[in-house]
mmCIF file of C-alpha atoms and ligand atoms in Angstrom:
data_model
loop_
_atom_site.group_PDB
_atom_site.id
_atom_site.type_symbol
_atom_site.label_atom_id
_atom_site.label_comp_id
_atom_site.label_asym_id
_atom_site.label_seq_id
_atom_site.Cartn_x
_atom_site.Cartn_y
_atom_site.Cartn_z
ATOM 1 C CA MET A 1 -33.567 -31.333 29.308
ATOM 2 C CA VAL A 2 -29.851 -32.125 29.481
ATOM 3 C CA PHE A 3 -28.905 -28.600 30.554
ATOM 4 C CA THR A 4 -31.499 -28.624 33.352
ATOM 5 C CA TRP A 5 -29.805 -31.730 34.724
ATOM 6 C CA ILE A 6 -26.319 -30.253 34.330
ATOM 7 C CA PHE A 7 -27.458 -27.182 36.263
ATOM 8 C CA LEU A 8 -29.071 -29.284 39.006
ATOM 9 C CA ALA A 9 -25.987 -31.499 39.227
ATOM 10 C CA ALA A 10 -23.686 -28.466 39.593
ATOM 11 C CA LEU A 11 -25.962 -26.876 42.190
ATOM 12 C CA GLY A 12 -26.214 -30.169 44.077
ATOM 13 C CA ALA A 13 -22.472 -30.831 43.954
ATOM 14 C CA ALA A 14 -21.518 -27.277 44.960
ATOM 15 C CA THR A 15 -24.078 -27.135 47.765
ATOM 16 C CA SER A 16 -23.178 -30.513 49.212
ATOM 17 C CA THR A 17 -19.451 -29.720 48.986
ATOM 18 C CA ARG A 18 -20.055 -26.452 50.859
ATOM 19 C CA LEU A 19 -22.062 -28.265 53.547
ATOM 20 C CA TRP A 20 -19.547 -31.094 53.820
ATOM 21 C CA LEU A 21 -16.639 -28.653 54.241
ATOM 22 C CA SER A 22 -18.549 -26.689 56.908
ATOM 23 C CA LEU A 23 -19.333 -29.863 58.840
ATOM 24 C CA ARG A 24 -15.700 -30.978 58.616
ATOM 25 C CA GLN A 25 -14.583 -27.581 59.923
ATOM 26 C CA ILE A 26 -17.007 -27.769 62.872
ATOM 27 C CA ARG A 27 -15.919 -31.319 63.744
ATOM 28 C CA HIS A 28 -12.196 -30.567 63.461
ATOM 29 C CA VAL A 29 -12.294 -27.350 65.478
ATOM 30 C CA ARG A 30 -14.400 -29.006 68.192
ATOM 31 C CA ALA A 31 -12.016 -31.957 68.390
ATOM 32 C CA HIS A 32 -9.093 -29.601 69.053
ATOM 33 C CA ARG A 33 -10.956 -27.322 71.448
ATOM 34 C CA GLY A 34 -9.526 -28.941 74.561
ATOM 35 C CA ALA A 35 -5.879 -27.878 74.283
ATOM 36 C CA VAL A 36 -3.861 -24.985 72.839
ATOM 37 C CA PRO A 37 -1.544 -26.316 70.090
ATOM 38 C CA GLY A 38 2.018 -26.710 71.374
ATOM 39 C CA MET A 39 3.690 -23.848 69.515
ATOM 40 C CA PHE A 40 1.131 -21.361 70.910
ATOM 41 C CA ALA A 41 1.030 -22.766 74.441
ATOM 42 C CA GLY A 42 3.005 -19.870 75.962
ATOM 43 C CA SER A 43 1.249 -17.082 74.073
ATOM 44 C CA ILE A 44 -2.446 -17.961 73.839
ATOM 45 C CA PRO A 45 -4.426 -18.864 76.975
ATOM 46 C CA LEU A 46 -6.763 -21.874 76.911
ATOM 47 C CA ALA A 47 -9.844 -19.663 77.436
ATOM 48 C CA ALA A 48 -8.958 -17.591 74.336
ATOM 49 C CA HIS A 49 -8.369 -20.776 72.322
ATOM 50 C CA GLN A 50 -11.780 -22.101 73.348
ATOM 51 C CA LYS A 51 -13.459 -18.803 72.533
ATOM 52 C CA ALA A 52 -11.859 -18.940 69.064
ATOM 53 C CA ALA A 53 -13.159 -22.503 68.635
ATOM 54 C CA ASP A 54 -16.710 -21.513 69.624
ATOM 55 C CA TYR A 55 -16.601 -18.441 67.381
ATOM 56 C CA THR A 56 -15.362 -20.510 64.426
ATOM 57 C CA VAL A 57 -18.070 -23.134 64.961
ATOM 58 C CA GLU A 58 -20.741 -20.438 65.173
ATOM 59 C CA LYS A 59 -19.556 -18.852 61.923
ATOM 60 C CA ALA A 60 -19.510 -22.244 60.186
ATOM 61 C CA ARG A 61 -23.086 -22.854 61.351
ATOM 62 C CA LEU A 62 -24.165 -19.510 59.902
ATOM 63 C CA GLY A 63 -22.409 -20.532 56.702
ATOM 64 C CA ILE A 64 -24.568 -23.666 56.538
ATOM 65 C CA VAL A 65 -27.780 -21.645 56.834
ATOM 66 C CA ASP A 66 -26.472 -19.243 54.206
ATOM 67 C CA THR A 67 -25.636 -22.091 51.803
ATOM 68 C CA LEU A 68 -29.109 -23.616 52.135
ATOM 69 C CA LEU A 69 -30.805 -20.229 51.765
ATOM 70 C CA ASP A 70 -28.790 -19.414 48.630
ATOM 71 C CA ALA A 71 -29.617 -22.756 47.022
ATOM 72 C CA ALA A 72 -33.342 -22.310 47.797
ATOM 73 C CA ILE A 73 -33.370 -18.770 46.364
ATOM 74 C CA LEU A 74 -31.579 -19.895 43.200
ATOM 75 C CA LEU A 75 -34.042 -22.740 42.621
ATOM 76 C CA ALA A 76 -37.038 -20.494 43.294
ATOM 77 C CA LEU A 77 -35.779 -17.831 40.892
ATOM 78 C CA THR A 78 -34.990 -20.207 38.023
ATOM 79 C CA LEU A 79 -36.913 -23.483 37.837
ATOM 80 C CA GLY A 80 -39.410 -22.216 40.422
ATOM 81 C CA GLY A 81 -40.557 -19.512 38.007
ATOM 82 C CA ALA A 82 -39.923 -16.400 40.125
ATOM 83 C CA LEU A 83 -37.711 -14.790 37.480
ATOM 84 C CA GLN A 84 -40.317 -15.336 34.772
ATOM 85 C CA TRP A 85 -42.941 -13.832 37.065
ATOM 86 C CA LEU A 86 -40.758 -10.765 37.725
ATOM 87 C CA SER A 87 -40.091 -10.401 34.004
ATOM 88 C CA ASP A 88 -43.833 -10.562 33.224
ATOM 89 C CA LEU A 89 -44.471 -7.997 35.934
ATOM 90 C CA GLY A 90 -41.861 -5.688 34.368
ATOM 91 C CA GLN A 91 -43.576 -6.003 30.989
ATOM 92 C CA ARG A 92 -46.560 -4.103 32.336
ATOM 93 C CA ALA A 93 -44.348 -1.015 32.586
ATOM 94 C CA PHE A 94 -41.677 -1.510 29.900
ATOM 95 C CA ALA A 95 -41.467 -3.215 26.514
ATOM 96 C CA VAL A 96 -39.665 -6.537 26.966
ATOM 97 C CA GLU A 97 -36.859 -5.698 24.549
ATOM 98 C CA SER A 98 -36.210 -2.255 26.071
ATOM 99 C CA LEU A 99 -33.157 -1.377 28.105
ATOM 100 C CA TRP A 100 -35.393 -0.373 31.011
ATOM 101 C CA HIS A 101 -37.077 -3.752 31.247
ATOM 102 C CA GLY A 102 -33.684 -5.442 31.497
ATOM 103 C CA ALA A 103 -32.340 -2.929 34.003
ATOM 104 C CA ALA A 104 -35.483 -3.097 36.172
ATOM 105 C CA LEU A 105 -35.380 -6.907 36.156
ATOM 106 C CA ILE A 106 -31.709 -7.120 37.151
ATOM 107 C CA LEU A 107 -31.998 -4.436 39.832
ATOM 108 C CA SER A 108 -35.111 -5.984 41.341
ATOM 109 C CA VAL A 109 -33.434 -9.393 41.589
ATOM 110 C CA LEU A 110 -30.328 -7.872 43.218
ATOM 111 C CA LEU A 111 -32.507 -5.987 45.721
ATOM 112 C CA LEU A 112 -34.590 -9.086 46.400
ATOM 113 C CA LYS A 113 -31.503 -11.187 47.086
ATOM 114 C CA GLY A 114 -30.142 -8.476 49.367
ATOM 115 C CA ALA A 115 -33.424 -8.252 51.261
ATOM 116 C CA LEU A 116 -33.644 -12.036 51.704
ATOM 117 C CA GLY A 117 -30.092 -12.116 53.052
ATOM 118 C CA LEU A 118 -30.725 -9.274 55.486
ATOM 119 C CA PRO A 119 -32.054 -11.257 58.475
ATOM 120 C CA LEU A 120 -29.012 -13.532 58.438
ATOM 121 C CA ASN A 121 -26.711 -10.532 58.181
ATOM 122 C CA LEU A 122 -28.426 -8.856 61.149
ATOM 123 C CA TYR A 123 -28.128 -12.091 63.116
ATOM 124 C CA ARG A 124 -24.436 -12.347 62.283
ATOM 125 C CA ILE A 125 -23.631 -8.833 63.481
ATOM 126 C CA PHE A 126 -26.028 -8.326 66.375
ATOM 127 C CA VAL A 127 -26.126 -11.855 67.763
ATOM 128 C CA VAL A 128 -22.907 -13.700 66.857
ATOM 129 C CA GLU A 129 -20.393 -10.824 66.701
ATOM 130 C CA GLU A 130 -22.128 -9.259 69.695
ATOM 131 C CA ARG A 131 -21.927 -12.435 71.792
ATOM 132 C CA PHE A 132 -18.190 -12.777 71.148
ATOM 133 C CA GLY A 133 -17.595 -9.110 71.929
ATOM 134 C CA PHE A 134 -16.562 -7.956 68.447
ATOM 135 C CA ASN A 135 -19.541 -5.861 67.497
ATOM 136 C CA ARG A 136 -19.323 -2.094 67.931
ATOM 137 C CA MET A 137 -22.110 -1.357 65.464
ATOM 138 C CA THR A 138 -25.446 0.105 66.524
ATOM 139 C CA LEU A 139 -28.676 -0.607 64.684
ATOM 140 C CA GLY A 140 -28.709 3.081 63.677
ATOM 141 C CA LEU A 141 -25.251 2.865 62.123
ATOM 142 C CA PHE A 142 -26.256 -0.381 60.380
ATOM 143 C CA CYS A 143 -29.240 1.365 58.757
ATOM 144 C CA VAL A 144 -27.148 4.405 57.756
ATOM 145 C CA ASP A 145 -24.521 2.067 56.239
ATOM 146 C CA LEU A 146 -27.210 0.156 54.378
ATOM 147 C CA LEU A 147 -28.737 3.317 52.873
ATOM 148 C CA LYS A 148 -25.332 4.766 51.994
ATOM 149 C CA GLY A 149 -24.328 1.440 50.455
ATOM 150 C CA LEU A 150 -27.496 1.394 48.326
ATOM 151 C CA ALA A 151 -26.934 5.005 47.239
ATOM 152 C CA VAL A 152 -23.275 4.393 46.332
ATOM 153 C CA GLY A 153 -24.236 1.158 44.572
ATOM 154 C CA ALA A 154 -26.896 3.019 42.572
ATOM 155 C CA VAL A 155 -24.601 5.907 41.589
ATOM 156 C CA LEU A 156 -21.686 3.642 40.612
ATOM 157 C CA GLY A 157 -23.632 0.614 39.404
ATOM 158 C CA ILE A 158 -26.684 1.803 37.468
ATOM 159 C CA PRO A 159 -24.783 3.762 34.767
ATOM 160 C CA LEU A 160 -22.480 0.748 34.316
ATOM 161 C CA LEU A 161 -25.448 -1.617 34.055
ATOM 162 C CA LEU A 162 -27.169 0.581 31.479
ATOM 163 C CA LEU A 163 -23.961 0.830 29.451
ATOM 164 C CA ILE A 164 -23.528 -2.951 29.506
ATOM 165 C CA LEU A 165 -27.145 -3.603 28.519
ATOM 166 C CA TRP A 166 -26.875 -1.044 25.730
ATOM 167 C CA LEU A 167 -23.691 -2.694 24.401
ATOM 168 C CA MET A 168 -25.382 -6.092 24.486
ATOM 169 C CA GLN A 169 -28.163 -4.754 22.276
ATOM 170 C CA ALA A 170 -26.228 -2.439 19.987
ATOM 171 C CA ALA A 171 -22.703 -3.793 19.559
ATOM 172 C CA GLY A 172 -23.403 -6.866 17.427
ATOM 173 C CA PRO A 173 -22.212 -10.459 17.991
ATOM 174 C CA LEU A 174 -18.966 -9.365 19.667
ATOM 175 C CA TRP A 175 -20.820 -7.442 22.393
ATOM 176 C CA TRP A 176 -19.247 -9.616 25.088
ATOM 177 C CA LEU A 177 -15.776 -8.380 24.078
ATOM 178 C CA TYR A 178 -16.853 -4.729 24.400
ATOM 179 C CA VAL A 179 -18.524 -5.456 27.717
ATOM 180 C CA TRP A 180 -15.275 -7.019 28.911
ATOM 181 C CA ALA A 181 -13.284 -3.917 27.864
ATOM 182 C CA VAL A 182 -15.773 -1.725 29.723
ATOM 183 C CA LEU A 183 -15.476 -3.884 32.855
ATOM 184 C CA VAL A 184 -11.665 -3.716 32.788
ATOM 185 C CA ALA A 185 -11.706 0.072 32.371
ATOM 186 C CA TYR A 186 -14.357 0.389 35.060
ATOM 187 C CA SER A 187 -12.394 -1.690 37.572
ATOM 188 C CA LEU A 188 -9.391 0.604 37.073
ATOM 189 C CA PHE A 189 -11.616 3.662 37.492
ATOM 190 C CA LEU A 190 -13.074 2.211 40.727
ATOM 191 C CA GLN A 191 -9.597 1.508 42.098
ATOM 192 C CA MET A 192 -8.708 5.132 41.516
ATOM 193 C CA ILE A 193 -11.768 6.777 43.038
ATOM 194 C CA TYR A 194 -12.465 4.248 45.808
ATOM 195 C CA PRO A 195 -9.959 5.405 48.451
ATOM 196 C CA ALA A 196 -10.514 9.113 47.896
ATOM 197 C CA VAL A 197 -14.260 9.209 47.192
ATOM 198 C CA VAL A 198 -16.066 6.111 48.465
ATOM 199 C CA MET A 199 -14.238 5.020 51.625
ATOM 200 C CA PRO A 200 -14.459 8.429 53.339
ATOM 201 C CA LEU A 201 -18.254 8.113 53.113
ATOM 202 C CA PHE A 202 -18.098 5.203 55.537
ATOM 203 C CA ASN A 203 -15.035 5.882 57.683
ATOM 204 C CA LYS A 204 -12.911 8.668 59.027
ATOM 205 C CA PHE A 205 -9.278 8.756 57.964
ATOM 206 C CA SER A 206 -6.842 10.738 60.044
ATOM 207 C CA PRO A 207 -3.104 11.117 59.549
ATOM 208 C CA LEU A 208 -0.997 8.911 61.809
ATOM 209 C CA THR A 209 -0.124 10.978 64.882
ATOM 210 C CA ASP A 210 1.995 8.485 66.864
ATOM 211 C CA ALA A 211 5.470 10.010 66.292
ATOM 212 C CA VAL A 212 7.432 6.866 67.198
ATOM 213 C CA LEU A 213 5.376 4.697 64.877
ATOM 214 C CA ALA A 214 5.384 7.325 62.116
ATOM 215 C CA ALA A 215 9.195 7.509 62.256
ATOM 216 C CA ARG A 216 9.482 3.712 61.997
ATOM 217 C CA VAL A 217 7.097 3.624 59.064
ATOM 218 C CA GLU A 218 8.861 6.468 57.220
ATOM 219 C CA GLU A 219 12.131 4.598 57.668
ATOM 220 C CA LEU A 220 10.573 1.376 56.329
ATOM 221 C CA LEU A 221 9.162 3.213 53.293
ATOM 222 C CA ARG A 222 12.527 4.830 52.646
ATOM 223 C CA ARG A 223 14.323 1.473 52.945
ATOM 224 C CA THR A 224 11.970 -0.231 50.519
ATOM 225 C CA GLY A 225 11.717 2.722 48.132
ATOM 226 C CA PHE A 226 7.956 2.997 48.418
ATOM 227 C CA ARG A 227 6.029 6.152 47.581
ATOM 228 C CA SER A 228 2.484 6.691 48.720
ATOM 229 C CA ARG A 229 -0.106 9.410 49.091
ATOM 230 C CA GLY A 230 0.082 9.279 52.827
ATOM 231 C CA LEU A 231 -0.352 7.143 55.864
ATOM 232 C CA TYR A 232 -3.760 7.069 57.496
ATOM 233 C CA VAL A 233 -5.467 5.586 60.505
ATOM 234 C CA MET A 234 -9.051 4.461 59.889
ATOM 235 C CA ASP A 235 -11.709 4.331 62.594
ATOM 236 C CA GLY A 236 -12.489 0.641 62.046
ATOM 237 C CA SER A 237 -13.401 0.425 65.726
ATOM 238 C CA ARG A 238 -16.713 2.164 64.996
ATOM 239 C CA ARG A 239 -18.022 -1.072 63.560
ATOM 240 C CA SER A 240 -15.921 -3.909 64.837
ATOM 241 C CA SER A 241 -12.945 -4.619 67.048
ATOM 242 C CA HIS A 242 -11.322 -6.843 64.402
ATOM 243 C CA GLY A 243 -7.999 -5.302 63.352
ATOM 244 C CA ASN A 244 -6.432 -4.961 59.925
ATOM 245 C CA ALA A 245 -4.036 -3.032 57.689
ATOM 246 C CA PHE A 246 -4.291 -2.532 53.952
ATOM 247 C CA PHE A 247 -3.403 -0.538 50.903
ATOM 248 C CA ALA A 248 -6.061 1.225 48.974
ATOM 249 C CA GLY A 249 -5.815 2.363 45.418
ATOM 250 C CA PHE A 250 -2.791 2.051 43.186
ATOM 251 C CA GLY A 251 -0.384 4.152 41.171
ATOM 252 C CA ALA A 252 -0.097 7.686 42.432
ATOM 253 C CA ALA A 253 -3.332 7.469 44.418
ATOM 254 C CA LYS A 254 -2.254 4.628 46.678
ATOM 255 C CA ARG A 255 -2.402 5.206 50.373
ATOM 256 C CA ILE A 256 -1.583 3.092 53.371
ATOM 257 C CA VAL A 257 -4.387 2.543 55.836
ATOM 258 C CA LEU A 258 -4.019 1.132 59.329
ATOM 259 C CA PHE A 259 -7.046 0.263 61.444
ATOM 260 C CA ASP A 260 -7.086 2.159 64.736
ATOM 261 C CA THR A 261 -7.614 -1.210 66.443
ATOM 262 C CA LEU A 262 -4.303 -2.418 65.002
ATOM 263 C CA VAL A 263 -2.360 0.684 66.049
ATOM 264 C CA SER A 264 -3.721 0.524 69.589
ATOM 265 C CA ARG A 265 -3.012 -3.195 70.080
ATOM 266 C CA LEU A 266 0.373 -3.697 68.436
ATOM 267 C CA GLN A 267 3.777 -2.292 69.386
ATOM 268 C CA PRO A 268 5.385 0.026 66.774
ATOM 269 C CA ALA A 269 7.873 -2.685 65.725
ATOM 270 C CA GLU A 270 4.969 -5.131 65.224
ATOM 271 C CA VAL A 271 2.972 -2.631 63.143
ATOM 272 C CA GLU A 272 6.113 -2.051 61.083
ATOM 273 C CA ALA A 273 6.414 -5.793 60.404
ATOM 274 C CA VAL A 274 2.723 -6.061 59.405
ATOM 275 C CA LEU A 275 3.156 -3.081 57.105
ATOM 276 C CA ALA A 276 6.295 -4.624 55.595
ATOM 277 C CA HIS A 277 4.167 -7.666 54.738
ATOM 278 C CA GLU A 278 1.571 -5.428 53.045
ATOM 279 C CA LEU A 279 4.365 -3.610 51.185
ATOM 280 C CA GLY A 280 5.530 -7.042 50.054
ATOM 281 C CA HIS A 281 2.176 -7.634 48.339
ATOM 282 C CA TYR A 282 2.654 -4.397 46.493
ATOM 283 C CA LYS A 283 6.333 -4.771 45.619
ATOM 284 C CA LEU A 284 5.902 -8.361 44.441
ATOM 285 C CA HIS A 285 3.079 -7.246 42.117
ATOM 286 C CA HIS A 286 0.459 -9.410 43.823
ATOM 287 C CA ILE A 287 -2.162 -6.710 43.366
ATOM 288 C CA VAL A 288 -1.496 -6.364 39.638
ATOM 289 C CA LYS A 289 -1.315 -10.164 39.217
ATOM 290 C CA GLY A 290 -4.628 -10.534 41.043
ATOM 291 C CA MET A 291 -6.264 -7.965 38.783
ATOM 292 C CA ALA A 292 -4.849 -9.576 35.648
ATOM 293 C CA LEU A 293 -6.117 -12.956 36.832
ATOM 294 C CA SER A 294 -9.622 -11.646 37.460
ATOM 295 C CA TRP A 295 -9.660 -9.919 34.067
ATOM 296 C CA GLY A 296 -8.618 -13.159 32.399
ATOM 297 C CA PHE A 297 -11.297 -15.019 34.306
ATOM 298 C CA SER A 298 -14.016 -12.513 33.397
ATOM 299 C CA PHE A 299 -12.894 -12.684 29.758
ATOM 300 C CA LEU A 300 -13.511 -16.442 29.757
ATOM 301 C CA LEU A 301 -16.857 -16.078 31.521
ATOM 302 C CA LEU A 302 -18.063 -13.407 29.074
ATOM 303 C CA LEU A 303 -16.936 -15.557 26.142
ATOM 304 C CA VAL A 304 -19.092 -18.381 27.510
ATOM 305 C CA LEU A 305 -21.989 -15.983 28.151
ATOM 306 C CA GLY A 306 -21.700 -14.661 24.592
ATOM 307 C CA ALA A 307 -22.155 -18.196 23.271
ATOM 308 C CA LEU A 308 -24.899 -19.221 25.732
ATOM 309 C CA ALA A 309 -26.988 -16.066 25.242
ATOM 310 C CA ALA A 310 -27.561 -17.017 21.596
ATOM 311 C CA GLU A 311 -28.986 -20.451 22.523
ATOM 312 C CA PRO A 312 -32.728 -20.630 23.286
ATOM 313 C CA TRP A 313 -32.204 -23.769 25.404
ATOM 314 C CA PHE A 314 -30.078 -21.773 27.863
ATOM 315 C CA TYR A 315 -33.196 -19.833 28.902
ATOM 316 C CA HIS A 316 -35.790 -22.554 28.528
ATOM 317 C CA ARG A 317 -33.898 -25.216 30.459
ATOM 318 C CA LEU A 318 -33.513 -22.811 33.376
ATOM 319 C CA GLY A 319 -37.249 -22.207 33.533
ATOM 320 C CA LEU A 320 -37.511 -19.037 31.426
ATOM 321 C CA GLN A 321 -39.735 -18.180 28.446
ATOM 322 C CA THR A 322 -38.355 -14.666 28.022
ATOM 323 C CA ALA A 323 -35.127 -15.026 26.016
ATOM 324 C CA THR A 324 -33.642 -11.527 26.068
ATOM 325 C CA LEU A 325 -29.966 -10.614 26.429
ATOM 326 C CA PRO A 326 -30.466 -8.936 29.841
ATOM 327 C CA MET A 327 -32.139 -12.147 31.002
ATOM 328 C CA ALA A 328 -29.091 -14.101 29.792
ATOM 329 C CA LEU A 329 -26.812 -11.809 31.797
ATOM 330 C CA LEU A 330 -28.956 -12.179 34.906
ATOM 331 C CA LEU A 331 -29.260 -15.970 34.610
ATOM 332 C CA PHE A 332 -25.535 -16.211 34.083
ATOM 333 C CA MET A 333 -24.755 -14.096 37.173
ATOM 334 C CA LEU A 334 -27.053 -16.303 39.254
ATOM 335 C CA VAL A 335 -26.046 -19.713 37.917
ATOM 336 C CA MET A 336 -22.323 -19.318 37.226
ATOM 337 C CA PRO A 337 -21.151 -19.319 40.888
ATOM 338 C CA GLU A 338 -22.342 -22.949 41.144
ATOM 339 C CA PHE A 339 -19.814 -23.841 38.428
ATOM 340 C CA THR A 340 -16.972 -21.479 39.368
ATOM 341 C CA PHE A 341 -17.162 -22.699 42.977
ATOM 342 C CA PHE A 342 -14.939 -25.574 41.906
ATOM 343 C CA VAL A 343 -12.182 -23.142 40.877
ATOM 344 C CA GLN A 344 -12.111 -21.730 44.423
ATOM 345 C CA PRO A 345 -9.289 -24.007 45.716
ATOM 346 C CA LEU A 346 -7.005 -22.776 42.919
ATOM 347 C CA MET A 347 -7.751 -19.145 43.770
ATOM 348 C CA SER A 348 -7.140 -19.814 47.461
ATOM 349 C CA ARG A 349 -3.871 -21.539 46.648
ATOM 350 C CA PHE A 350 -2.709 -18.587 44.554
ATOM 351 C CA SER A 351 -3.565 -16.264 47.429
ATOM 352 C CA ARG A 352 -1.756 -18.387 50.060
ATOM 353 C CA HIS A 353 1.308 -18.559 47.827
ATOM 354 C CA ASN A 354 1.312 -14.748 47.768
ATOM 355 C CA GLU A 355 0.983 -14.602 51.552
ATOM 356 C CA TYR A 356 4.126 -16.710 51.998
ATOM 357 C CA GLU A 357 5.957 -14.488 49.516
ATOM 358 C CA ALA A 358 4.863 -11.324 51.336
ATOM 359 C CA ASP A 359 5.962 -12.889 54.642
ATOM 360 C CA ARG A 360 9.411 -13.567 53.176
ATOM 361 C CA TYR A 361 9.550 -9.961 51.969
ATOM 362 C CA ALA A 362 8.614 -8.746 55.458
ATOM 363 C CA ALA A 363 11.313 -10.952 57.007
ATOM 364 C CA ARG A 364 13.918 -9.368 54.708
ATOM 365 C CA ASN A 365 12.809 -5.772 55.258
ATOM 366 C CA ALA A 366 11.636 -5.843 58.862
ATOM 367 C CA ASP A 367 11.900 -8.239 61.788
ATOM 368 C CA ALA A 368 10.388 -11.717 61.272
ATOM 369 C CA ALA A 369 10.092 -12.262 65.030
ATOM 370 C CA GLU A 370 8.028 -9.074 65.330
ATOM 371 C CA LEU A 371 5.726 -10.298 62.556
ATOM 372 C CA VAL A 372 5.278 -13.590 64.417
ATOM 373 C CA ARG A 373 4.395 -11.687 67.606
ATOM 374 C CA ALA A 374 1.947 -9.494 65.667
ATOM 375 C CA LEU A 375 0.308 -12.521 64.023
ATOM 376 C CA VAL A 376 -0.163 -14.279 67.354
ATOM 377 C CA LYS A 377 -1.771 -11.135 68.799
ATOM 378 C CA LEU A 378 -4.038 -10.760 65.774
ATOM 379 C CA TYR A 379 -5.107 -14.411 65.923
ATOM 380 C CA HIS A 380 -5.773 -13.998 69.614
ATOM 381 C CA ASP A 381 -7.683 -10.717 69.272
ATOM 382 C CA ASN A 382 -9.728 -11.807 66.262
ATOM 383 C CA SER A 383 -10.495 -15.248 67.745
ATOM 384 C CA ALA A 384 -9.222 -16.822 64.548
ATOM 385 C CA THR A 385 -8.888 -20.564 64.942
ATOM 386 C CA LEU A 386 -5.396 -22.055 65.197
ATOM 387 C CA THR A 387 -6.724 -25.483 64.260
ATOM 388 C CA PRO A 388 -8.749 -25.223 61.026
ATOM 389 C CA ASP A 389 -9.751 -28.380 59.196
ATOM 390 C CA PRO A 390 -6.936 -28.873 56.632
ATOM 391 C CA LEU A 391 -9.322 -29.497 53.737
ATOM 392 C CA HIS A 392 -11.613 -26.575 54.607
ATOM 393 C CA SER A 393 -8.550 -24.362 54.862
ATOM 394 C CA ALA A 394 -7.092 -25.585 51.553
ATOM 395 C CA TYR A 395 -10.425 -24.932 49.827
ATOM 396 C CA TYR A 396 -11.287 -21.481 51.135
ATOM 397 C CA ASP A 397 -8.523 -19.805 53.090
ATOM 398 C CA SER A 398 -6.774 -16.852 51.515
ATOM 399 C CA HIS A 399 -4.148 -17.040 54.267
ATOM 400 C CA PRO A 400 -2.149 -20.124 55.302
ATOM 401 C CA PRO A 401 -2.956 -21.560 58.757
ATOM 402 C CA ALA A 402 -1.149 -19.675 61.551
ATOM 403 C CA ALA A 403 1.053 -22.603 62.523
ATOM 404 C CA MET A 404 2.399 -23.024 58.983
ATOM 405 C CA ARG A 405 3.007 -19.305 58.471
ATOM 406 C CA ILE A 406 4.847 -18.963 61.747
ATOM 407 C CA ALA A 407 6.902 -22.110 61.182
ATOM 408 C CA ARG A 408 8.096 -20.662 57.848
ATOM 409 C CA LEU A 409 8.788 -17.222 59.346
ATOM 410 C CA ARG A 410 10.953 -18.818 62.004
ATOM 411 C CA THR A 411 13.118 -20.555 59.421
ATOM 412 C CA THR A 412 13.644 -17.521 57.147
HETATM 413 ZN ZN1 LIG B 1 -1.076 -10.632 53.186
#
């Protein structure tokens, strides 16, 4: 029984922490809704500040519903008996120790979770994003995206799943080590094919045509000694008016991608500064460090799974009679986030540290004042709050609060 209680305690602690942080965020943002913080007073109008506050509160409310829904689904699947029921159902078609039974079980649970999350996702895009003027997506495009996403997920995911399940059965007690090696190799493979094969299925990429901007960017790349497979503008505006810039891929396949929304809203010098920040992530090895960290983390998790999968109590205390290795993998994928949730602040801290470093890199290789101007515009356009709850921000945010980032940029 002890493990049942440990699981319930983790679920309870993680869920109540999530709810508590959301409520703090709502309260804090509301309390600061009345006035634009001093350092932004000249650049962000009160109406935009209030819109950002309302948008943030609405997103936090959605987060609360999502948290409760997730906890209910997890309980229903495990102690509620839904997983056992699905497993029994699968046994009518496949032998319980076969690869196909395991694959069918895992895929059906993933599909079920996706389907249960769908109404909230629709509400987020077509009600919340719509109301705040960010949504550019039609219901038709949403359905096409969903089907394409399922097809891509099936093509890329099902062979991997079958390989993992086969290794679990055939590779002996060290199967978890082989599975880890496969996951590492697969993540590298995905990084390589993603920009060239997967992303074009969802978006159009065209070469940057703005000659002034292109010249600035070429000069920046030359200055920083950066080689890439080209500079592209992506039609992000088909789905949303939120703007962004990013790198995709790595090694020789890396390309620089700017959202069309970013190019149309920012001045060339501001785009250059944003790009210099992104280059900073690359040059300072943040991408490689992030990958190494996630590989280390998945190594630890698989080590734990390898030990748990051999213990009958792991299945029984989570409400399962069927103790197969695929079931162990599935249970682990469902239950582990309730434990790893408490590592989140460390991950966020690592990410914010990298953001400051990339900002310093941008200040050295482009103009810090232009980056500040770009950030203010992006915060304004994306209705990102300038006054997040400090604890909520420390727990979740991958980027430091605007005020802190800008204060540091002004002193470098
Ligand atoms: Zn960054």
